[in-house]
GROMACS .gro file of N, CA and C in nm:
model
  318
    1UNK      N    1  -0.051  -0.615  -0.788
    1UNK     CA    2  -0.118  -0.548  -0.679
    1UNK      C    3  -0.027  -0.436  -0.626
    2UNK      N    4  -0.086  -0.322  -0.601
    2UNK     CA    5  -0.012  -0.208  -0.548
    2UNK      C    6  -0.006  -0.221  -0.396
    3UNK      N    7   0.115  -0.212  -0.343
    3UNK     CA    8   0.133  -0.215  -0.199
    3UNK      C    9   0.164  -0.074  -0.151
    4UNK      N   10   0.074  -0.017  -0.074
    4UNK     CA   11   0.092   0.118  -0.025
    4UNK      C   12   0.217   0.127   0.061
    5UNK      N   13   0.243   0.024   0.142
    5UNK     CA   14   0.362   0.028   0.228
    5UNK      C   15   0.490   0.036   0.145
    6UNK      N   16   0.490  -0.027   0.027
    6UNK     CA   17   0.607  -0.020  -0.061
    6UNK      C   18   0.627   0.122  -0.113
    7UNK      N   19   0.519   0.185  -0.153
    7UNK     CA   20   0.528   0.323  -0.203
    7UNK      C   21   0.571   0.418  -0.093
    8UNK      N   22   0.517   0.400   0.027
    8UNK     CA   23   0.558   0.484   0.140
    8UNK      C   24   0.708   0.467   0.166
    9UNK      N   25   0.753   0.344   0.167
    9UNK     CA   26   0.896   0.318   0.189
    9UNK      C   27   0.983   0.381   0.083
   10UNK      N   28   0.941   0.368  -0.043
   10UNK     CA   29   1.018   0.428  -0.153
   10UNK      C   30   1.026   0.580  -0.139
   11UNK      N   31   0.914   0.641  -0.102
   11UNK     CA   32   0.911   0.787  -0.088
   11UNK      C   33   1.000   0.830   0.029
   12UNK      N   34   0.991   0.760   0.141
   12UNK     CA   35   1.075   0.795   0.256
   12UNK      C   36   1.223   0.783   0.220
   13UNK      N   37   1.258   0.675   0.151
   13UNK     CA   38   1.398   0.656   0.110
   13UNK      C   39   1.442   0.768   0.015
   14UNK      N   40   1.356   0.800  -0.082
   14UNK     CA   41   1.392   0.905  -0.178
   14UNK      C   42   1.415   1.039  -0.107
   15UNK      N   43   1.326   1.076  -0.014
   15UNK     CA   44   1.346   1.201   0.058
   15UNK      C   45   1.473   1.195   0.143
   16UNK      N   46   1.497   1.082   0.207
   16UNK     CA   47   1.618   1.069   0.290
   16UNK      C   48   1.743   1.087   0.205
   17UNK      N   49   1.746   1.023   0.088
   17UNK     CA   50   1.862   1.034   0.001
   17UNK      C   51   1.877   1.175  -0.056
   18UNK      N   52   1.764   1.239  -0.090
   18UNK     CA   53   1.769   1.377  -0.138
   18UNK      C   54   1.830   1.470  -0.034
   19UNK      N   55   1.803   1.441   0.092
   19UNK     CA   56   1.855   1.523   0.201
   19UNK      C   57   1.999   1.486   0.237
   20UNK      N   58   2.047   1.376   0.182
   20UNK     CA   59   2.183   1.332   0.209
   20UNK      C   60   2.202   1.270   0.347
   21UNK      N   61   2.095   1.212   0.401
   21UNK     CA   62   2.102   1.151   0.534
   21UNK      C   63   2.116   1.000   0.524
   22UNK      N   64   2.181   0.943   0.623
   22UNK     CA   65   2.190   0.797   0.632
   22UNK      C   66   2.069   0.745   0.709
   23UNK      N   67   2.046   0.615   0.697
   23UNK     CA   68   1.941   0.551   0.776
   23UNK      C   69   1.966   0.572   0.925
   24UNK      N   70   2.090   0.561   0.965
   24UNK     CA   71   2.127   0.578   1.106
   24UNK      C   72   2.091   0.718   1.155
   25UNK      N   73   2.121   0.819   1.076
   25UNK     CA   74   2.091   0.957   1.115
   25UNK      C   75   1.941   0.977   1.134
   26UNK      N   76   1.864   0.931   1.036
   26UNK     CA   77   1.718   0.951   1.042
   26UNK      C   78   1.657   0.869   1.154
   27UNK      N   79   1.702   0.747   1.170
   27UNK     CA   80   1.645   0.664   1.277
   27UNK      C   81   1.675   0.725   1.413
   28UNK      N   82   1.795   0.781   1.430
   28UNK     CA   83   1.829   0.846   1.556
   28UNK      C   84   1.745   0.969   1.582
   29UNK      N   85   1.729   1.053   1.481
   29UNK     CA   86   1.648   1.175   1.496
   29UNK      C   87   1.501   1.143   1.521
   30UNK      N   88   1.454   1.035   1.460
   30UNK     CA   89   1.312   0.999   1.473
   30UNK      C   90   1.286   0.907   1.592
   31UNK      N   91   1.392   0.863   1.658
   31UNK     CA   92   1.381   0.766   1.769
   31UNK      C   93   1.309   0.638   1.724
   32UNK      N   94   1.351   0.590   1.608
   32UNK     CA   95   1.297   0.467   1.550
   32UNK      C   96   1.414   0.372   1.532
   33UNK      N   97   1.394   0.247   1.566
   33UNK     CA   98   1.501   0.148   1.552
   33UNK      C   99   1.551   0.143   1.407
   34UNK      N  100   1.681   0.139   1.392
   34UNK     CA  101   1.744   0.138   1.260
   34UNK      C  102   1.691   0.025   1.173
   35UNK      N  103   1.684  -0.095   1.228
   35UNK     CA  104   1.635  -0.210   1.152
   35UNK      C  105   1.491  -0.194   1.109
   36UNK      N  106   1.410  -0.138   1.198
   36UNK     CA  107   1.268  -0.119   1.165
   36UNK      C  108   1.254  -0.017   1.053
   37UNK      N  109   1.326   0.095   1.062
   37UNK     CA  110   1.318   0.196   0.956
   37UNK      C  111   1.365   0.138   0.823
   38UNK      N  112   1.467   0.056   0.827
   38UNK     CA  113   1.515  -0.010   0.706
   38UNK      C  114   1.405  -0.097   0.645
   39UNK      N  115   1.335  -0.172   0.729
   39UNK     CA  116   1.225  -0.257   0.680
   39UNK      C  117   1.110  -0.174   0.626
   40UNK      N  118   1.082  -0.060   0.687
   40UNK     CA  119   0.977   0.030   0.637
   40UNK      C  120   1.017   0.079   0.498
   41UNK      N  121   1.141   0.125   0.484
   41UNK     CA  122   1.187   0.175   0.354
   41UNK      C  123   1.183   0.067   0.246
   42UNK      N  124   1.204  -0.056   0.283
   42UNK     CA  125   1.200  -0.166   0.185
   42UNK      C  126   1.059  -0.220   0.164
   43UNK      N  127   0.960  -0.161   0.232
   43UNK     CA  128   0.822  -0.204   0.215
   43UNK      C  129   0.789  -0.335   0.284
   44UNK      N  130   0.874  -0.376   0.377
   44UNK     CA  131   0.852  -0.502   0.447
   44UNK      C  132   0.768  -0.485   0.573
   45UNK      N  133   0.764  -0.364   0.626
   45UNK     CA  134   0.686  -0.336   0.747
   45UNK      C  135   0.595  -0.217   0.723
   46UNK      N  136   0.478  -0.221   0.787
   46UNK     CA  137   0.387  -0.107   0.785
   46UNK      C  138   0.434  -0.007   0.889
   47UNK      N  139   0.427   0.120   0.857
   47UNK     CA  140   0.463   0.223   0.952
   47UNK      C  141   0.336   0.286   1.008
   48UNK      N  142   0.331   0.300   1.140
   48UNK     CA  143   0.217   0.367   1.203
   48UNK      C  144   0.220   0.515   1.170
   49UNK      N  145   0.110   0.583   1.194
   49UNK     CA  146   0.107   0.727   1.169
   49UNK      C  147   0.207   0.799   1.259
   50UNK      N  148   0.230   0.747   1.379
   50UNK     CA  149   0.327   0.808   1.469
   50UNK      C  150   0.469   0.795   1.414
   51UNK      N  151   0.501   0.678   1.359
   51UNK     CA  152   0.633   0.656   1.301
   51UNK      C  153   0.650   0.745   1.179
   52UNK      N  154   0.548   0.752   1.093
   52UNK     CA  155   0.556   0.837   0.975
   52UNK      C  156   0.579   0.982   1.014
   53UNK      N  157   0.507   1.028   1.116
   53UNK     CA  158   0.522   1.167   1.162
   53UNK      C  159   0.662   1.191   1.215
   54UNK      N  160   0.716   1.097   1.290
   54UNK     CA  161   0.850   1.112   1.346
   54UNK      C  162   0.956   1.114   1.236
   55UNK      N  163   0.942   1.028   1.137
   55UNK     CA  164   1.038   1.024   1.028
   55UNK      C  165   1.027   1.150   0.943
   56UNK      N  166   0.905   1.194   0.917
   56UNK     CA  167   0.885   1.318   0.841
   56UNK      C  168   0.952   1.436   0.912
   57UNK      N  169   0.934   1.443   1.042
   57UNK     CA  170   0.997   1.550   1.120
   57UNK      C  171   1.150   1.539   1.114
   58UNK      N  172   1.201   1.417   1.125
   58UNK     CA  173   1.345   1.395   1.118
   58UNK      C  174   1.402   1.436   0.983
   59UNK      N  175   1.321   1.420   0.878
   59UNK     CA  176   1.363   1.458   0.744
   59UNK      C  177   1.335   1.605   0.714
   60UNK      N  178   1.262   1.671   0.804
   60UNK     CA  179   1.221   1.810   0.784
   60UNK      C  180   1.138   1.824   0.656
   61UNK      N  181   1.046   1.729   0.640
   61UNK     CA  182   0.954   1.728   0.526
   61UNK      C  183   0.813   1.714   0.583
   62UNK      N  184   0.721   1.802   0.545
   62UNK     CA  185   0.584   1.788   0.596
   62UNK      C  186   0.526   1.653   0.559
   63UNK      N  187   0.453   1.594   0.651
   63UNK     CA  188   0.394   1.463   0.624
   63UNK      C  189   0.296   1.473   0.507
   64UNK      N  190   0.233   1.589   0.489
   64UNK     CA  191   0.142   1.606   0.376
   64UNK      C  192   0.218   1.595   0.243
   65UNK      N  193   0.341   1.642   0.240
   65UNK     CA  194   0.423   1.631   0.119
   65UNK      C  195   0.456   1.486   0.091
   66UNK      N  196   0.489   1.412   0.195
   66UNK     CA  197   0.519   1.270   0.180
   66UNK      C  198   0.396   1.196   0.128
   67UNK      N  199   0.281   1.220   0.189
   67UNK     CA  200   0.160   1.149   0.148
   67UNK      C  201   0.114   1.190   0.009
   68UNK      N  202   0.135   1.316  -0.028
   68UNK     CA  203   0.099   1.359  -0.163
   68UNK      C  204   0.185   1.286  -0.266
   69UNK      N  205   0.313   1.272  -0.237
   69UNK     CA  206   0.403   1.200  -0.328
   69UNK      C  207   0.362   1.053  -0.338
   70UNK      N  208   0.326   0.993  -0.225
   70UNK     CA  209   0.278   0.854  -0.227
   70UNK      C  210   0.154   0.843  -0.315
   71UNK      N  211   0.060   0.935  -0.296
   71UNK     CA  212  -0.063   0.935  -0.377
   71UNK      C  213  -0.035   0.952  -0.525
   72UNK      N  214   0.058   1.041  -0.558
   72UNK     CA  215   0.093   1.062  -0.699
   72UNK      C  216   0.153   0.936  -0.760
   73UNK      N  217   0.239   0.869  -0.685
   73UNK     CA  218   0.301   0.746  -0.736
   73UNK      C  219   0.198   0.636  -0.756
   74UNK      N  220   0.105   0.626  -0.663
   74UNK     CA  221   0.000   0.525  -0.676
   74UNK      C  222  -0.088   0.556  -0.797
   75UNK      N  223  -0.118   0.684  -0.819
   75UNK     CA  224  -0.197   0.724  -0.936
   75UNK      C  225  -0.130   0.680  -1.065
   76UNK      N  226   0.001   0.699  -1.073
   76UNK     CA  227   0.076   0.657  -1.192
   76UNK      C  228   0.067   0.506  -1.209
   77UNK      N  229   0.084   0.432  -1.099
   77UNK     CA  230   0.076   0.286  -1.106
   77UNK      C  231  -0.062   0.238  -1.148
   78UNK      N  232  -0.165   0.314  -1.111
   78UNK     CA  233  -0.301   0.279  -1.150
   78UNK      C  234  -0.334   0.324  -1.292
   79UNK      N  235  -0.241   0.392  -1.355
   79UNK     CA  236  -0.264   0.439  -1.491
   79UNK      C  237  -0.336   0.572  -1.496
   80UNK      N  238  -0.341   0.639  -1.382
   80UNK     CA  239  -0.404   0.771  -1.376
   80UNK      C  240  -0.295   0.876  -1.377
   81UNK      N  241  -0.334   0.998  -1.404
   81UNK     CA  242  -0.238   1.107  -1.398
   81UNK      C  243  -0.242   1.166  -1.258
   82UNK      N  244  -0.126   1.199  -1.202
   82UNK     CA  245  -0.127   1.260  -1.068
   82UNK      C  246  -0.203   1.392  -1.070
   83UNK      N  247  -0.268   1.420  -0.961
   83UNK     CA  248  -0.343   1.545  -0.947
   83UNK      C  249  -0.244   1.658  -0.928
   84UNK      N  250  -0.261   1.764  -1.005
   84UNK     CA  251  -0.170   1.877  -0.993
   84UNK      C  252  -0.233   1.985  -0.905
   85UNK      N  253  -0.151   2.075  -0.859
   85UNK     CA  254  -0.197   2.186  -0.776
   85UNK      C  255  -0.231   2.308  -0.860
   86UNK      N  256  -0.242   2.290  -0.991
   86UNK     CA  257  -0.266   2.400  -1.082
   86UNK      C  258  -0.414   2.399  -1.123
   87UNK      N  259  -0.474   2.517  -1.123
   87UNK     CA  260  -0.613   2.529  -1.166
   87UNK      C  261  -0.615   2.531  -1.318
   88UNK      N  262  -0.697   2.444  -1.379
   88UNK     CA  263  -0.704   2.442  -1.526
   88UNK      C  264  -0.746   2.579  -1.580
   89UNK      N  265  -0.699   2.612  -1.702
   89UNK     CA  266  -0.726   2.743  -1.762
   89UNK      C  267  -0.875   2.774  -1.771
   90UNK      N  268  -0.957   2.674  -1.806
   90UNK     CA  269  -1.101   2.701  -1.821
   90UNK      C  270  -1.166   2.737  -1.688
   91UNK      N  271  -1.114   2.687  -1.578
   91UNK     CA  272  -1.167   2.724  -1.448
   91UNK      C  273  -1.106   2.853  -1.396
   92UNK      N  274  -0.980   2.876  -1.426
   92UNK     CA  275  -0.913   2.998  -1.381
   92UNK      C  276  -0.977   3.120  -1.443
   93UNK      N  277  -1.029   3.106  -1.564
   93UNK     CA  278  -1.089   3.221  -1.632
   93UNK      C  279  -1.220   3.264  -1.567
   94UNK      N  280  -1.280   3.177  -1.486
   94UNK     CA  281  -1.404   3.213  -1.417
   94UNK      C  282  -1.378   3.317  -1.309
   95UNK      N  283  -1.260   3.308  -1.247
   95UNK     CA  284  -1.212   3.406  -1.150
   95UNK      C  285  -1.313   3.454  -1.050
   96UNK      N  286  -1.347   3.583  -1.057
   96UNK     CA  287  -1.432   3.648  -0.957
   96UNK      C  288  -1.580   3.613  -0.971
   97UNK      N  289  -1.616   3.540  -1.075
   97UNK     CA  290  -1.757   3.504  -1.093
   97UNK      C  291  -1.801   3.399  -0.992
   98UNK      N  292  -1.706   3.333  -0.928
   98UNK     CA  293  -1.737   3.229  -0.832
   98UNK      C  294  -1.722   3.285  -0.692
   99UNK      N  295  -1.823   3.263  -0.612
   99UNK     CA  296  -1.817   3.306  -0.472
   99UNK      C  297  -1.789   3.182  -0.390
  100UNK      N  298  -1.674   3.181  -0.323
  100UNK     CA  299  -1.635   3.065  -0.244
  100UNK      C  300  -1.680   3.083  -0.101
  101UNK      N  301  -1.735   2.979  -0.039
  101UNK     CA  302  -1.774   2.991   0.100
  101UNK      C  303  -1.650   3.002   0.189
  102UNK      N  304  -1.665   3.067   0.301
  102UNK     CA  305  -1.552   3.077   0.394
  102UNK      C  306  -1.530   2.942   0.459
  103UNK      N  307  -1.405   2.906   0.472
  103UNK     CA  308  -1.373   2.778   0.533
  103UNK      C  309  -1.340   2.798   0.678
  104UNK      N  310  -1.381   2.705   0.758
  104UNK     CA  311  -1.353   2.710   0.900
  104UNK      C  312  -1.296   2.578   0.946
  105UNK      N  313  -1.199   2.585   1.033
  105UNK     CA  314  -1.139   2.464   1.085
  105UNK      C  315  -1.203   2.422   1.215
  106UNK      N  316  -1.311   2.487   1.255
  106UNK     CA  317  -1.380   2.455   1.381
  106UNK      C  318  -1.487   2.352   1.361
   0.00000   0.00000   0.00000
């Protein structure tokens, strides 16, 4: 069984280590208890969206990047290929023939 909390913890730890930060540094910057952050990284505790946002900010990594990495890892575990940000060649060749609707955030 895939545990999302385990994947989230692994991703947070990987980003922390890539940045060269200690658990203490990140927990201090995020205002999260050191022990709790350690348990989140080990997949023993669920992290709320507020905790994830605080840790992402402390790591200077967009939360969307963290969640995309989590999704990619889960896709691999499910035997699927991670979704790429690249448009396939057969679709890219359509180019200007496609009229895209304007997007609004309202």
